[in-house]
PDB file of C-alpha atoms in Angstrom:
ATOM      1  CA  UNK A 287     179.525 116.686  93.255  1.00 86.00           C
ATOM      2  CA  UNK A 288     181.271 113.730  91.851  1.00 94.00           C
ATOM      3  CA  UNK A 289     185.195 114.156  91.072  1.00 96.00           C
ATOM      4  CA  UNK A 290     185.803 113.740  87.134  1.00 97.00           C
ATOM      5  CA  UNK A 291     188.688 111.397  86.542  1.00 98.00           C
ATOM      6  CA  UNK A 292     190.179 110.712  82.991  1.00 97.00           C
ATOM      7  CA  UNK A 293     192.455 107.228  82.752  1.00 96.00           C
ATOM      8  CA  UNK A 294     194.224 107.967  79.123  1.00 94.00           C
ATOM      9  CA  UNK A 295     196.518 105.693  77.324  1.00 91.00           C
ATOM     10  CA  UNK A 296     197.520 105.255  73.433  1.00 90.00           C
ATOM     11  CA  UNK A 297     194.605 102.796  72.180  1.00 92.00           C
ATOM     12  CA  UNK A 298     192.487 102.562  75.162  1.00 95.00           C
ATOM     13  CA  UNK A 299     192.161  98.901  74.711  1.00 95.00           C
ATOM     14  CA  UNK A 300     193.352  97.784  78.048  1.00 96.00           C
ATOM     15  CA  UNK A 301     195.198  99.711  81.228  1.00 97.00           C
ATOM     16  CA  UNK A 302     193.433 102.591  80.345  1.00 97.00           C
ATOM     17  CA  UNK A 303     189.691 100.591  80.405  1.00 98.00           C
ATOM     18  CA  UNK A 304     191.261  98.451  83.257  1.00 98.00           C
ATOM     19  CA  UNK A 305     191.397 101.544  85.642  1.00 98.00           C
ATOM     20  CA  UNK A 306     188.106 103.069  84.229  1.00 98.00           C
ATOM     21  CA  UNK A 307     186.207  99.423  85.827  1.00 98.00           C
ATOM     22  CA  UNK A 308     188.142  99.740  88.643  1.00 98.00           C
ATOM     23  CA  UNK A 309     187.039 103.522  88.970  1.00 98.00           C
ATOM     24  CA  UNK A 310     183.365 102.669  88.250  1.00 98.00           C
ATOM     25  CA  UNK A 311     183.007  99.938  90.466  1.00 98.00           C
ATOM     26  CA  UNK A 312     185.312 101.114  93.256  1.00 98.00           C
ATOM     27  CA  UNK A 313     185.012 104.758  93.441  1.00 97.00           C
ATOM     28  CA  UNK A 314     181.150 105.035  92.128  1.00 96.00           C
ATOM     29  CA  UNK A 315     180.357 107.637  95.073  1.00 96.00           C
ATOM     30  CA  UNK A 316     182.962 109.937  94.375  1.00 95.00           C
ATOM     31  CA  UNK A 317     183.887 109.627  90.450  1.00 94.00           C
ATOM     32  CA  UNK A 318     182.503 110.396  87.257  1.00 97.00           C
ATOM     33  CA  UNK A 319     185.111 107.674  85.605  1.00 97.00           C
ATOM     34  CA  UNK A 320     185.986 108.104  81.957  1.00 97.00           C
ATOM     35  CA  UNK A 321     188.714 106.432  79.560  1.00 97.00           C
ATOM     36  CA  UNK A 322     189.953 107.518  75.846  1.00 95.00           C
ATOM     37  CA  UNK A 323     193.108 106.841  74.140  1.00 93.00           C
ATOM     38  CA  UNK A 324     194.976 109.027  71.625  1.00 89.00           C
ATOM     39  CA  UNK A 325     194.539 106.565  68.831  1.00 89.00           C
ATOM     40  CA  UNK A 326     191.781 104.047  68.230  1.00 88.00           C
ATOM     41  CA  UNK A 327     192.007 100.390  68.743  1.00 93.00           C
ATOM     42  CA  UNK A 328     189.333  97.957  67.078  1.00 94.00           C
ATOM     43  CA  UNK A 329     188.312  96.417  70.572  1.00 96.00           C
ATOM     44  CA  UNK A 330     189.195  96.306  74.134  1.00 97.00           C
ATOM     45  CA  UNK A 331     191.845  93.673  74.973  1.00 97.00           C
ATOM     46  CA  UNK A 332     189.693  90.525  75.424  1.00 98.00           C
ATOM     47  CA  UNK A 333     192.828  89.699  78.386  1.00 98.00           C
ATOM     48  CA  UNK A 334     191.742  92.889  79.601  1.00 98.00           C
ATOM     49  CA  UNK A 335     188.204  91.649  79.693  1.00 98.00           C
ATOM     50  CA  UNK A 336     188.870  88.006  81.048  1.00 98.00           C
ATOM     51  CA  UNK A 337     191.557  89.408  84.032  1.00 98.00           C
ATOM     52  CA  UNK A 338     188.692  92.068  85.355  1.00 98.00           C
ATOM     53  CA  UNK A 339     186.398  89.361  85.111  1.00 98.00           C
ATOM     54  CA  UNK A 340     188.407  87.266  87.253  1.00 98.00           C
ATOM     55  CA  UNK A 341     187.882  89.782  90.090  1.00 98.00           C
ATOM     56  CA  UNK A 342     184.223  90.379  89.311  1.00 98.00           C
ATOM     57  CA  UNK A 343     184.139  93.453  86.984  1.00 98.00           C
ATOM     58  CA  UNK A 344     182.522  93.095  83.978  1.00 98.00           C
ATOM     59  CA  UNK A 345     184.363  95.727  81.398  1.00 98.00           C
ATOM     60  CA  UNK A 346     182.856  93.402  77.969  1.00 97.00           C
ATOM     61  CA  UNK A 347     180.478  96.195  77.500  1.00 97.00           C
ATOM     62  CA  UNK A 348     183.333  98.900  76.794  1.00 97.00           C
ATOM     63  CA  UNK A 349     184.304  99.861  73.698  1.00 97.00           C
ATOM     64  CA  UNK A 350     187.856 102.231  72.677  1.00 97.00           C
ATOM     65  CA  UNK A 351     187.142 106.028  72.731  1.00 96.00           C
ATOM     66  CA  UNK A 352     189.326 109.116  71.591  1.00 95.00           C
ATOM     67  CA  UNK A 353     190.132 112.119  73.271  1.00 93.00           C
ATOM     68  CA  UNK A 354     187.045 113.939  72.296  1.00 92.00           C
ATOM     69  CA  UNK A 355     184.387 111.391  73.920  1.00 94.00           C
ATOM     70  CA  UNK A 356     185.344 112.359  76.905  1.00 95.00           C
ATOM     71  CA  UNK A 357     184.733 115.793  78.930  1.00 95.00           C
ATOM     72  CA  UNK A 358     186.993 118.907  77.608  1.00 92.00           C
ATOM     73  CA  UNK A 359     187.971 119.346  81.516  1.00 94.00           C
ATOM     74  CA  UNK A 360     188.482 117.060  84.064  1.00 96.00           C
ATOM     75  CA  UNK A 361     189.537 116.983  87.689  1.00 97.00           C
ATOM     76  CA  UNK A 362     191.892 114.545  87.375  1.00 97.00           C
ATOM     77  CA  UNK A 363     193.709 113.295  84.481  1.00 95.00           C
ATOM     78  CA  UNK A 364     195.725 110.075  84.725  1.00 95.00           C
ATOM     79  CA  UNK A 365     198.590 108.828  81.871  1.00 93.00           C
ATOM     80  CA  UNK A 366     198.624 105.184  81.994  1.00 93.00           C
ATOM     81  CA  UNK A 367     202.876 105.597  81.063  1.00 87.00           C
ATOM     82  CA  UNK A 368     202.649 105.266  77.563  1.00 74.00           C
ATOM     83  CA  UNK A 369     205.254 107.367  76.675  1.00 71.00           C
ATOM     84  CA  UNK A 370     203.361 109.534  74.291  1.00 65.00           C
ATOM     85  CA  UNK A 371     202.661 113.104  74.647  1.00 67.00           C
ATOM     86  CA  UNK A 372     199.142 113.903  75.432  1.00 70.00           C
ATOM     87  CA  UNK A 373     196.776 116.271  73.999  1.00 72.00           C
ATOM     88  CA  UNK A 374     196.062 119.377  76.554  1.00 80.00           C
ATOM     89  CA  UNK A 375     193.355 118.583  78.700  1.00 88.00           C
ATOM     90  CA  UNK A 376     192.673 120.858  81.580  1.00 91.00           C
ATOM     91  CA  UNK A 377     192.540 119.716  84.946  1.00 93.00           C
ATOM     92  CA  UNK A 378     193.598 120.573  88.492  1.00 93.00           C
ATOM     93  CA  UNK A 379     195.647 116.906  88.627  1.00 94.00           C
ATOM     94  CA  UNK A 380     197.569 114.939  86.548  1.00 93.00           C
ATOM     95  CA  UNK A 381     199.722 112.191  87.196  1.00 94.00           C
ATOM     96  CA  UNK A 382     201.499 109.159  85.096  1.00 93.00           C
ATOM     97  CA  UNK A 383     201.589 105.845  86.433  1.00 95.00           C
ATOM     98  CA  UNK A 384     204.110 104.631  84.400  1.00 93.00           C
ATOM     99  CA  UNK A 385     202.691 101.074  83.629  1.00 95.00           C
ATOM    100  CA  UNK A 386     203.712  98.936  81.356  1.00 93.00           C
ATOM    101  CA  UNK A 387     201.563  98.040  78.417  1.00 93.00           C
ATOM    102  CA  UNK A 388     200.426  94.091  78.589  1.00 96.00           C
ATOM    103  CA  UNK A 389     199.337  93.721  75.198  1.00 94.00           C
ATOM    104  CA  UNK A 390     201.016  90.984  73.498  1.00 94.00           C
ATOM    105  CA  UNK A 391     202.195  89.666  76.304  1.00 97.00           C
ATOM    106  CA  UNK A 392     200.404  86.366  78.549  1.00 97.00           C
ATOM    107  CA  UNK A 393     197.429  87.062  80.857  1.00 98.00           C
ATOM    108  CA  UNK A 394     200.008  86.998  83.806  1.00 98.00           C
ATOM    109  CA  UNK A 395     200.998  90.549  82.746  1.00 97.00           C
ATOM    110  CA  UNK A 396     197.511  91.171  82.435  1.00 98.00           C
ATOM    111  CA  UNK A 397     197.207  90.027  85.866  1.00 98.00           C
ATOM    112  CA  UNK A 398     199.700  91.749  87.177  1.00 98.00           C
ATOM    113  CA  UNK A 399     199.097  94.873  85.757  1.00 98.00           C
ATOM    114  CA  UNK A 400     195.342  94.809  86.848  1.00 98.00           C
ATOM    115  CA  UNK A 401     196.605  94.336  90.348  1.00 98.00           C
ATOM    116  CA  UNK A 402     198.885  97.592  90.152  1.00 98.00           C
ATOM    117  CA  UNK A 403     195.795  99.671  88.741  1.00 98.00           C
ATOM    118  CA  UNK A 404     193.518  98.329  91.247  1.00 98.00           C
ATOM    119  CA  UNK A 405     195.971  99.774  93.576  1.00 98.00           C
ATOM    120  CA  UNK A 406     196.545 102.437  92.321  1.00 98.00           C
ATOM    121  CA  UNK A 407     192.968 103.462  92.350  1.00 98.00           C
ATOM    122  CA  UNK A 408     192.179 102.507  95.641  1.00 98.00           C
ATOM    123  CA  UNK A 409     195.189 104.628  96.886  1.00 98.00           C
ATOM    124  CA  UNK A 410     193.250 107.605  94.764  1.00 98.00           C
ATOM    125  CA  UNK A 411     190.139 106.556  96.253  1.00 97.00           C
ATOM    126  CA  UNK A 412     192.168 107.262  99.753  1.00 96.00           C
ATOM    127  CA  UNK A 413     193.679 110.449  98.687  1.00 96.00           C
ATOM    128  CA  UNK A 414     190.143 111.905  97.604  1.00 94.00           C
ATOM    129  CA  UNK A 415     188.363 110.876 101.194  1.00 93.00           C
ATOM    130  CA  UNK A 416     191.467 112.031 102.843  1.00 95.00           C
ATOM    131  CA  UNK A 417     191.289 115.443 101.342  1.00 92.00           C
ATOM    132  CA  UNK A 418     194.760 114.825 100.582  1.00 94.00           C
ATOM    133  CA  UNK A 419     194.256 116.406  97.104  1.00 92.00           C
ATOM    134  CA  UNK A 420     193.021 119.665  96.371  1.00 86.00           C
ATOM    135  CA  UNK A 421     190.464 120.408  93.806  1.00 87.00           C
ATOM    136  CA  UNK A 422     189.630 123.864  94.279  1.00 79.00           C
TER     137      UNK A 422
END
């Protein structure tokens, strides 16, 4: 059984969508990856898009999603640092990353942030395989 993980972030647009590739295309034999934001944004950042590109994951398919779109419960819920209050969403984990939002900013922010998340994933990746985290 797959391990449901949640990335959320205001407009899920890009750090948010960011760590829902790197989930997907990292992590496909242990999580169910899923994104949303608390607010809706037109579009996913198209410097989102070009800096996963760059490392060979294609995110130009994914569109912004709210809260609901997603499953009521996950396993893991992850706040992207956006320093907004979150909707309840049950889950046996939750952590913030505490990353900066790019948007706005040039694509070496973009860059840089998409290195931190890919990180940052991999290290959950680790975690999960390690039993280092308990889902029970």
């Amino acid at each position: 059984m797959k391990v449901k993980v949640a990335f959320i972030c205001v407009a899920n647009s890009c750090r948010s969508q960011m760590a829902e590739g790197f989930a997907k295309y990292l992590g496909s034999d242990i999580f169910e990856a899923y994104s949303a934001g608390t607010k809706l944004a037109e579009r996913v950042n198209p410097n989102a898009v070009e800096v996963m590109k760059e490392v060979g994951i294609d995110i130009s398919s994914h569109k912004p999603k709210l809260l609901d779109e997603i499953p009521p419960k996950v396993d893991i819920l992850i706040t992207m640092g956006c320093n907004v209050e979150c909707p309840y969403i049950p889950c046996k984990l939750k952590e913030d990353w505490g990353l900066d939002d790019p948007d706005g900013k040039p694509i070496e922010e973009f860059r840089r942030t998409r290195d931190i998340i890919e990180s940052k994933v991999k290290e959950l990746i680790k975690r999960i395989k390690n039993n280092e985290i308990n889902l029970d």
